[in-house]
mmCIF file of C-alpha atoms in Angstrom:
data_model
loop_
_atom_site.group_PDB
_atom_site.id
_atom_site.type_symbol
_atom_site.label_atom_id
_atom_site.label_comp_id
_atom_site.label_asym_id
_atom_site.label_seq_id
_atom_site.Cartn_x
_atom_site.Cartn_y
_atom_site.Cartn_z
ATOM 1 C CA UNK A 660 79.558 -9.030 41.853
ATOM 2 C CA UNK A 661 79.461 -5.510 43.159
ATOM 3 C CA UNK A 662 82.443 -3.069 41.663
ATOM 4 C CA UNK A 663 85.260 -3.336 43.862
ATOM 5 C CA UNK A 664 86.056 -0.413 45.150
ATOM 6 C CA UNK A 665 86.711 0.356 49.227
ATOM 7 C CA UNK A 666 82.830 0.743 49.852
ATOM 8 C CA UNK A 667 81.887 -2.004 48.770
ATOM 9 C CA UNK A 668 84.452 -3.859 50.701
ATOM 10 C CA UNK A 669 83.340 -5.209 54.044
ATOM 11 C CA UNK A 670 85.523 -7.376 56.665
ATOM 12 C CA UNK A 671 84.020 -10.279 57.981
ATOM 13 C CA UNK A 672 84.787 -12.780 60.263
ATOM 14 C CA UNK A 673 86.586 -16.385 58.445
ATOM 15 C CA UNK A 674 83.636 -17.951 60.317
ATOM 16 C CA UNK A 675 81.287 -15.858 58.751
ATOM 17 C CA UNK A 676 82.014 -17.969 55.378
ATOM 18 C CA UNK A 677 79.260 -20.450 55.053
ATOM 19 C CA UNK A 678 79.790 -24.286 54.187
ATOM 20 C CA UNK A 679 83.222 -24.715 56.027
ATOM 21 C CA UNK A 680 83.871 -25.394 59.905
ATOM 22 C CA UNK A 681 86.655 -25.123 61.760
ATOM 23 C CA UNK A 682 87.970 -26.604 64.915
ATOM 24 C CA UNK A 683 91.232 -26.083 66.901
ATOM 25 C CA UNK A 684 93.184 -28.369 69.243
ATOM 26 C CA UNK A 685 96.536 -27.859 71.054
ATOM 27 C CA UNK A 686 98.616 -29.208 73.904
ATOM 28 C CA UNK A 687 99.523 -25.849 75.183
ATOM 29 C CA UNK A 688 102.573 -27.561 77.463
ATOM 30 C CA UNK A 689 103.936 -29.344 74.178
ATOM 31 C CA UNK A 690 103.744 -26.353 71.999
ATOM 32 C CA UNK A 691 102.391 -28.030 69.321
ATOM 33 C CA UNK A 692 98.627 -28.187 68.073
ATOM 34 C CA UNK A 693 96.120 -28.563 65.139
ATOM 35 C CA UNK A 694 93.601 -26.711 63.363
ATOM 36 C CA UNK A 695 90.694 -28.825 61.239
ATOM 37 C CA UNK A 696 88.731 -27.339 58.709
ATOM 38 C CA UNK A 697 85.823 -29.623 57.447
ATOM 39 C CA UNK A 698 83.263 -29.598 54.657
ATOM 40 C CA UNK A 699 80.763 -32.075 54.802
ATOM 41 C CA UNK A 700 79.311 -31.723 51.525
ATOM 42 C CA UNK A 701 82.920 -31.281 50.295
ATOM 43 C CA UNK A 702 84.487 -28.817 48.967
ATOM 44 C CA UNK A 703 86.731 -28.306 45.517
ATOM 45 C CA UNK A 704 90.108 -28.017 46.352
ATOM 46 C CA UNK A 705 93.728 -26.939 44.800
ATOM 47 C CA UNK A 706 97.485 -26.698 46.194
ATOM 48 C CA UNK A 707 100.505 -25.082 45.519
ATOM 49 C CA UNK A 708 103.804 -25.932 47.512
ATOM 50 C CA UNK A 709 106.548 -23.534 46.822
ATOM 51 C CA UNK A 710 109.070 -24.313 50.286
ATOM 52 C CA UNK A 711 111.473 -27.117 49.672
ATOM 53 C CA UNK A 712 110.779 -28.952 53.300
ATOM 54 C CA UNK A 713 107.186 -29.510 53.001
ATOM 55 C CA UNK A 714 105.681 -32.272 55.483
ATOM 56 C CA UNK A 715 102.192 -33.169 54.024
ATOM 57 C CA UNK A 716 99.489 -36.209 53.243
ATOM 58 C CA UNK A 717 97.324 -36.993 50.499
ATOM 59 C CA UNK A 718 98.634 -33.960 48.786
ATOM 60 C CA UNK A 719 98.346 -35.586 44.699
ATOM 61 C CA UNK A 720 94.492 -35.733 45.780
ATOM 62 C CA UNK A 721 94.655 -31.995 44.854
ATOM 63 C CA UNK A 722 96.929 -32.427 41.485
ATOM 64 C CA UNK A 723 94.226 -32.007 38.626
ATOM 65 C CA UNK A 724 95.116 -34.808 36.767
ATOM 66 C CA UNK A 725 93.978 -37.144 39.852
ATOM 67 C CA UNK A 726 90.315 -38.513 39.728
ATOM 68 C CA UNK A 727 89.122 -36.900 43.394
ATOM 69 C CA UNK A 728 86.944 -33.664 42.368
ATOM 70 C CA UNK A 729 86.172 -32.916 46.356
ATOM 71 C CA UNK A 730 87.984 -33.407 49.961
ATOM 72 C CA UNK A 731 86.231 -33.284 53.055
ATOM 73 C CA UNK A 732 89.108 -31.807 55.082
ATOM 74 C CA UNK A 733 92.202 -29.751 55.685
ATOM 75 C CA UNK A 734 94.623 -30.732 58.494
ATOM 76 C CA UNK A 735 97.353 -28.190 59.545
ATOM 77 C CA UNK A 736 99.056 -29.406 62.190
ATOM 78 C CA UNK A 737 102.803 -29.035 64.310
ATOM 79 C CA UNK A 738 104.674 -32.225 64.909
ATOM 80 C CA UNK A 739 106.508 -32.172 61.312
ATOM 81 C CA UNK A 740 106.256 -35.495 59.447
ATOM 82 C CA UNK A 741 105.821 -36.800 62.919
ATOM 83 C CA UNK A 742 102.333 -35.118 63.296
ATOM 84 C CA UNK A 743 101.028 -36.441 59.854
ATOM 85 C CA UNK A 744 99.112 -39.293 61.493
ATOM 86 C CA UNK A 745 96.719 -36.863 63.262
ATOM 87 C CA UNK A 746 94.582 -37.217 59.741
ATOM 88 C CA UNK A 747 93.632 -40.412 60.985
ATOM 89 C CA UNK A 748 91.666 -39.323 64.102
ATOM 90 C CA UNK A 749 89.851 -36.810 61.292
ATOM 91 C CA UNK A 750 88.599 -39.373 59.485
ATOM 92 C CA UNK A 751 87.905 -41.668 61.910
ATOM 93 C CA UNK A 752 85.559 -39.226 63.414
ATOM 94 C CA UNK A 753 84.410 -38.129 59.737
ATOM 95 C CA UNK A 754 83.410 -41.890 58.859
ATOM 96 C CA UNK A 755 81.409 -42.171 62.057
ATOM 97 C CA UNK A 756 79.480 -39.252 60.941
ATOM 98 C CA UNK A 757 78.996 -40.714 57.611
ATOM 99 C CA UNK A 758 80.889 -38.096 55.459
ATOM 100 C CA UNK A 759 83.248 -39.176 52.809
ATOM 101 C CA UNK A 760 83.511 -40.578 49.738
ATOM 102 C CA UNK A 761 80.911 -43.747 49.005
ATOM 103 C CA UNK A 762 83.188 -47.010 48.210
ATOM 104 C CA UNK A 763 79.881 -48.907 48.769
ATOM 105 C CA UNK A 764 81.158 -50.524 52.091
ATOM 106 C CA UNK A 765 81.633 -46.831 53.519
ATOM 107 C CA UNK A 766 82.827 -43.535 53.256
ATOM 108 C CA UNK A 767 86.061 -42.556 52.603
ATOM 109 C CA UNK A 768 86.960 -39.014 53.924
ATOM 110 C CA UNK A 769 89.560 -37.225 51.668
ATOM 111 C CA UNK A 770 91.730 -35.247 54.019
ATOM 112 C CA UNK A 771 94.830 -33.144 52.950
ATOM 113 C CA UNK A 772 97.244 -32.676 55.570
ATOM 114 C CA UNK A 773 100.712 -30.299 55.849
ATOM 115 C CA UNK A 774 102.478 -29.880 59.049
ATOM 116 C CA UNK A 775 104.681 -27.345 60.090
ATOM 117 C CA UNK A 776 107.903 -27.859 62.149
ATOM 118 C CA UNK A 777 107.843 -26.630 65.747
ATOM 119 C CA UNK A 778 109.532 -29.437 67.799
ATOM 120 C CA UNK A 779 111.871 -27.177 69.360
ATOM 121 C CA UNK A 780 109.699 -24.992 71.101
ATOM 122 C CA UNK A 781 108.922 -26.822 73.924
ATOM 123 C CA UNK A 782 108.592 -30.541 73.906
ATOM 124 C CA UNK A 783 110.325 -32.502 70.681
ATOM 125 C CA UNK A 784 108.451 -35.573 71.700
ATOM 126 C CA UNK A 785 104.772 -34.694 72.025
ATOM 127 C CA UNK A 786 103.357 -34.412 68.859
ATOM 128 C CA UNK A 787 99.503 -33.971 67.611
ATOM 129 C CA UNK A 788 98.084 -37.462 67.024
ATOM 130 C CA UNK A 789 94.564 -39.300 65.836
ATOM 131 C CA UNK A 790 93.389 -38.365 69.129
ATOM 132 C CA UNK A 791 93.951 -34.969 68.468
ATOM 133 C CA UNK A 792 92.876 -34.848 65.310
ATOM 134 C CA UNK A 793 89.730 -36.641 66.126
ATOM 135 C CA UNK A 794 89.084 -34.134 68.871
ATOM 136 C CA UNK A 795 89.988 -31.076 66.078
ATOM 137 C CA UNK A 796 87.250 -32.525 63.564
ATOM 138 C CA UNK A 797 84.592 -32.940 66.130
ATOM 139 C CA UNK A 798 84.876 -29.358 67.571
ATOM 140 C CA UNK A 799 84.767 -27.898 63.873
ATOM 141 C CA UNK A 800 81.507 -29.461 63.122
ATOM 142 C CA UNK A 801 79.984 -29.601 66.745
ATOM 143 C CA UNK A 802 81.413 -26.563 68.612
ATOM 144 C CA UNK A 803 83.351 -24.582 65.826
ATOM 145 C CA UNK A 804 85.891 -22.713 68.192
ATOM 146 C CA UNK A 805 88.078 -20.961 65.602
ATOM 147 C CA UNK A 806 90.541 -18.270 67.083
ATOM 148 C CA UNK A 807 93.607 -16.495 66.068
ATOM 149 C CA UNK A 808 96.617 -16.894 68.106
ATOM 150 C CA UNK A 809 98.685 -19.388 69.914
ATOM 151 C CA UNK A 810 96.030 -21.839 69.159
ATOM 152 C CA UNK A 811 95.661 -24.939 67.123
ATOM 153 C CA UNK A 812 98.710 -25.354 64.678
ATOM 154 C CA UNK A 813 99.873 -21.783 65.489
ATOM 155 C CA UNK A 814 100.551 -23.006 69.389
ATOM 156 C CA UNK A 815 104.353 -23.037 68.698
ATOM 157 C CA UNK A 816 104.092 -21.340 65.638
ATOM 158 C CA UNK A 817 107.899 -18.991 65.468
ATOM 159 C CA UNK A 818 109.409 -16.665 62.804
ATOM 160 C CA UNK A 819 113.189 -15.212 62.711
ATOM 161 C CA UNK A 820 115.130 -18.320 63.427
ATOM 162 C CA UNK A 821 118.311 -17.951 61.146
ATOM 163 C CA UNK A 822 120.442 -17.285 64.434
ATOM 164 C CA UNK A 823 118.328 -20.146 66.300
ATOM 165 C CA UNK A 824 115.561 -19.964 68.673
ATOM 166 C CA UNK A 825 117.343 -17.954 71.264
ATOM 167 C CA UNK A 826 116.488 -14.711 68.639
ATOM 168 C CA UNK A 827 113.019 -15.799 67.443
ATOM 169 C CA UNK A 828 109.596 -14.572 68.479
ATOM 170 C CA UNK A 829 106.340 -15.750 69.059
ATOM 171 C CA UNK A 830 103.250 -15.782 66.219
ATOM 172 C CA UNK A 831 100.287 -17.795 65.704
ATOM 173 C CA UNK A 832 97.234 -18.923 63.636
ATOM 174 C CA UNK A 833 95.919 -15.471 62.038
ATOM 175 C CA UNK A 834 92.900 -15.080 59.516
ATOM 176 C CA UNK A 835 91.154 -12.445 57.561
ATOM 177 C CA UNK A 836 87.958 -12.496 55.488
ATOM 178 C CA UNK A 837 86.251 -9.869 53.079
ATOM 179 C CA UNK A 838 82.762 -9.483 51.554
ATOM 180 C CA UNK A 839 82.282 -7.895 48.324
ATOM 181 C CA UNK A 840 78.676 -7.726 47.173
ATOM 182 C CA UNK A 841 77.746 -11.722 47.786
ATOM 183 C CA UNK A 842 81.424 -12.597 47.027
ATOM 184 C CA UNK A 843 83.254 -13.634 50.124
ATOM 185 C CA UNK A 844 86.845 -14.876 50.799
ATOM 186 C CA UNK A 845 89.375 -15.066 53.512
ATOM 187 C CA UNK A 846 92.456 -16.736 54.498
ATOM 188 C CA UNK A 847 93.393 -18.995 57.553
ATOM 189 C CA UNK A 848 97.352 -18.774 57.752
ATOM 190 C CA UNK A 849 99.868 -20.388 60.935
ATOM 191 C CA UNK A 850 102.460 -18.403 60.981
ATOM 192 C CA UNK A 851 106.237 -20.206 61.305
ATOM 193 C CA UNK A 852 108.480 -19.174 58.997
ATOM 194 C CA UNK A 853 112.198 -18.937 58.796
ATOM 195 C CA UNK A 854 112.093 -15.242 57.522
ATOM 196 C CA UNK A 855 111.181 -11.837 58.876
ATOM 197 C CA UNK A 856 107.349 -10.674 58.279
ATOM 198 C CA UNK A 857 106.451 -7.232 57.156
ATOM 199 C CA UNK A 858 103.334 -5.349 57.193
ATOM 200 C CA UNK A 859 102.347 -5.500 53.203
ATOM 201 C CA UNK A 860 100.660 -2.154 53.317
ATOM 202 C CA UNK A 861 103.267 -0.336 54.686
ATOM 203 C CA UNK A 862 106.525 -2.418 54.410
ATOM 204 C CA UNK A 863 107.826 -2.103 58.231
ATOM 205 C CA UNK A 864 109.207 -5.278 59.520
ATOM 206 C CA UNK A 865 107.097 -6.614 62.286
ATOM 207 C CA UNK A 866 108.441 -9.659 63.403
ATOM 208 C CA UNK A 867 111.526 -12.236 63.026
ATOM 209 C CA UNK A 868 115.122 -12.184 63.801
ATOM 210 C CA UNK A 869 115.612 -10.279 67.077
ATOM 211 C CA UNK A 870 119.118 -8.689 68.252
ATOM 212 C CA UNK A 871 120.864 -10.346 71.267
ATOM 213 C CA UNK A 872 118.969 -7.859 73.903
ATOM 214 C CA UNK A 873 115.763 -8.829 71.972
ATOM 215 C CA UNK A 874 115.020 -5.108 71.944
ATOM 216 C CA UNK A 875 115.041 -4.443 68.350
ATOM 217 C CA UNK A 876 114.480 -6.133 64.778
ATOM 218 C CA UNK A 877 117.413 -7.380 62.759
ATOM 219 C CA UNK A 878 117.319 -8.847 58.794
ATOM 220 C CA UNK A 879 117.198 -12.372 58.305
ATOM 221 C CA UNK A 880 117.809 -11.642 54.707
ATOM 222 C CA UNK A 881 121.104 -9.950 55.404
ATOM 223 C CA UNK A 882 122.665 -12.231 57.780
ATOM 224 C CA UNK A 883 122.007 -14.940 55.016
ATOM 225 C CA UNK A 884 123.715 -12.725 52.381
ATOM 226 C CA UNK A 885 126.678 -11.558 54.613
ATOM 227 C CA UNK A 886 128.125 -15.524 54.036
ATOM 228 C CA UNK A 887 128.098 -17.351 51.006
ATOM 229 C CA UNK A 888 129.178 -20.387 52.930
ATOM 230 C CA UNK A 889 127.371 -23.522 52.351
ATOM 231 C CA UNK A 890 124.471 -24.273 55.150
ATOM 232 C CA UNK A 891 123.886 -28.085 55.433
ATOM 233 C CA UNK A 892 120.739 -27.682 57.554
ATOM 234 C CA UNK A 893 118.539 -24.922 58.651
ATOM 235 C CA UNK A 894 115.655 -27.070 59.697
ATOM 236 C CA UNK A 895 115.279 -25.296 62.742
ATOM 237 C CA UNK A 896 111.600 -24.774 63.001
ATOM 238 C CA UNK A 897 109.608 -23.849 59.816
ATOM 239 C CA UNK A 898 106.877 -23.985 57.490
ATOM 240 C CA UNK A 899 104.172 -21.401 56.870
ATOM 241 C CA UNK A 900 100.898 -23.086 56.005
ATOM 242 C CA UNK A 901 97.647 -21.242 54.453
ATOM 243 C CA UNK A 902 94.765 -21.507 53.494
ATOM 244 C CA UNK A 903 92.481 -19.381 50.877
ATOM 245 C CA UNK A 904 88.670 -19.766 51.309
ATOM 246 C CA UNK A 905 85.978 -18.562 49.014
ATOM 247 C CA UNK A 906 82.148 -18.669 48.160
ATOM 248 C CA UNK A 907 82.968 -18.661 44.429
ATOM 249 C CA UNK A 908 82.791 -21.349 41.869
ATOM 250 C CA UNK A 909 86.148 -23.171 40.994
ATOM 251 C CA UNK A 910 87.385 -26.235 39.676
ATOM 252 C CA UNK A 911 90.477 -28.442 40.962
ATOM 253 C CA UNK A 912 92.693 -26.768 38.172
ATOM 254 C CA UNK A 913 91.364 -23.038 38.665
ATOM 255 C CA UNK A 914 91.965 -23.665 42.713
ATOM 256 C CA UNK A 915 95.535 -24.701 41.603
ATOM 257 C CA UNK A 916 96.315 -21.778 40.079
ATOM 258 C CA UNK A 917 94.340 -19.258 42.763
ATOM 259 C CA UNK A 918 96.626 -20.868 45.422
ATOM 260 C CA UNK A 919 99.641 -19.953 43.347
ATOM 261 C CA UNK A 920 98.678 -16.900 43.135
ATOM 262 C CA UNK A 921 97.563 -16.834 46.704
ATOM 263 C CA UNK A 922 101.550 -17.358 47.345
ATOM 264 C CA UNK A 923 102.155 -13.237 46.551
ATOM 265 C CA UNK A 924 100.829 -12.987 49.748
ATOM 266 C CA UNK A 925 103.653 -14.465 51.332
ATOM 267 C CA UNK A 926 106.052 -12.814 49.174
ATOM 268 C CA UNK A 927 104.883 -9.428 50.134
ATOM 269 C CA UNK A 928 104.592 -10.011 53.878
ATOM 270 C CA UNK A 929 107.521 -13.048 54.504
ATOM 271 C CA UNK A 930 111.354 -12.894 53.964
ATOM 272 C CA UNK A 931 113.055 -14.951 52.636
ATOM 273 C CA UNK A 932 109.852 -17.099 51.988
ATOM 274 C CA UNK A 933 109.764 -19.963 49.982
ATOM 275 C CA UNK A 934 114.044 -21.578 51.117
ATOM 276 C CA UNK A 935 114.877 -25.149 51.218
ATOM 277 C CA UNK A 936 114.145 -25.073 54.888
ATOM 278 C CA UNK A 937 110.435 -23.787 54.881
ATOM 279 C CA UNK A 938 107.633 -26.255 53.823
ATOM 280 C CA UNK A 939 105.912 -23.023 52.687
ATOM 281 C CA UNK A 940 102.315 -24.304 51.361
ATOM 282 C CA UNK A 941 98.554 -22.674 50.427
ATOM 283 C CA UNK A 942 95.141 -24.434 49.883
ATOM 284 C CA UNK A 943 92.532 -22.700 48.084
ATOM 285 C CA UNK A 944 89.387 -24.172 48.662
ATOM 286 C CA UNK A 945 85.533 -23.314 46.951
ATOM 287 C CA UNK A 946 82.687 -23.328 49.278
ATOM 288 C CA UNK A 947 79.970 -22.267 47.161
ATOM 289 C CA UNK A 948 78.174 -21.611 43.335
ATOM 290 C CA UNK A 949 78.928 -18.276 43.177
ATOM 291 C CA UNK A 950 80.770 -17.073 39.352
ATOM 292 C CA UNK A 951 83.575 -15.114 39.863
ATOM 293 C CA UNK A 952 86.763 -14.416 38.123
ATOM 294 C CA UNK A 953 89.658 -16.768 38.393
ATOM 295 C CA UNK A 954 92.315 -14.088 38.504
ATOM 296 C CA UNK A 955 90.391 -11.691 40.263
ATOM 297 C CA UNK A 956 90.128 -14.072 43.115
ATOM 298 C CA UNK A 957 93.448 -14.851 42.635
ATOM 299 C CA UNK A 958 94.740 -10.928 43.617
ATOM 300 C CA UNK A 959 92.353 -11.096 46.712
ATOM 301 C CA UNK A 960 93.850 -14.635 47.693
ATOM 302 C CA UNK A 961 97.242 -12.852 47.900
ATOM 303 C CA UNK A 962 95.855 -10.372 50.402
ATOM 304 C CA UNK A 963 93.645 -11.952 52.550
ATOM 305 C CA UNK A 964 96.688 -14.226 53.123
ATOM 306 C CA UNK A 965 98.841 -11.124 53.698
ATOM 307 C CA UNK A 966 96.507 -9.822 55.729
ATOM 308 C CA UNK A 967 96.081 -12.931 57.692
ATOM 309 C CA UNK A 968 99.940 -13.193 58.367
ATOM 310 C CA UNK A 969 99.510 -9.499 60.192
ATOM 311 C CA UNK A 970 96.743 -10.664 62.308
ATOM 312 C CA UNK A 971 98.898 -14.045 63.175
ATOM 313 C CA UNK A 972 101.799 -11.714 64.247
ATOM 314 C CA UNK A 973 99.654 -9.210 66.144
ATOM 315 C CA UNK A 974 97.171 -11.932 67.858
ATOM 316 C CA UNK A 975 99.798 -14.035 69.368
ATOM 317 C CA UNK A 976 100.648 -14.057 72.450
ATOM 318 C CA UNK A 977 104.672 -14.346 74.248
ATOM 319 C CA UNK A 978 104.921 -18.044 75.241
ATOM 320 C CA UNK A 979 107.717 -20.710 75.986
ATOM 321 C CA UNK A 980 110.629 -17.576 76.374
ATOM 322 C CA UNK A 981 109.588 -16.239 72.976
ATOM 323 C CA UNK A 982 108.462 -12.774 72.900
ATOM 324 C CA UNK A 983 105.407 -11.356 70.588
ATOM 325 C CA UNK A 984 105.437 -8.575 68.827
ATOM 326 C CA UNK A 985 103.194 -6.825 71.025
ATOM 327 C CA UNK A 986 104.890 -7.333 74.161
ATOM 328 C CA UNK A 987 107.748 -5.690 72.491
ATOM 329 C CA UNK A 988 105.972 -3.244 71.199
ATOM 330 C CA UNK A 989 106.274 -3.319 67.402
ATOM 331 C CA UNK A 990 102.860 -2.220 66.739
ATOM 332 C CA UNK A 991 101.222 -1.238 63.750
#
């Protein structure tokens, strides 16, 4: 690998990383959707969950003690726990394509799923289902359509919800990827945090809790620290989901560690983060065979996560009555 310096780093599109394809589907009226990341040949993967309220499916497959060494897809979805059935559709499509773990009578696609809470954005009764998951997987392989913004799992994403939905902001899904010599690494993040969002390079707040006039940003941390009273339920629409993708070769245990290091990107960019009301999760996947240092990839993983968070803020459009950073002029 080339020496790491600014001259050797080239920004690339997340879709330029070979071996993984992304499809997205959203129900704009209902304010929800899903994003399917598919690897036909199978990808090695790890997972680190830091939030206290995750909605997930087949996450134990990524425990290093479990037998499965590869998975075939990851589904990021809205709908909270109600949306976990969407992976059924992903599995159906992949089985039809003869993709999965060979069990003799068929092939079983292994597709972990993580969901964010977007039920308070538009419709609480419409959630991603098997049909939506099927279409997202089909698009991933037949017509990849990934875009940053109000798409897929980011369709109903918002941030800054400590004061309720009246003073939150619209965000979405964002991505960032870089290439250093032959090494490629990138991230996709569906940004749906309880807390506020900061530019990881400048420390400037760029999204989050708004004042009553929706003209200025406030501090979620300050609001929370203003009272020591016990709050029983902060589930007003939280959880940030991320996937770090690299063409470097790592095994499952190493990828779990890389995912853990990538959470530093959340901590730099979201405050507060990893609360009991968030289901903050990061997957790390290996789709290539390039030799690279695990700790270096962990450091870079945190950086691409932080930059993807910024892209999720500035690519989002105002929707459902929730203003975006661009509309409010909270530019970089």
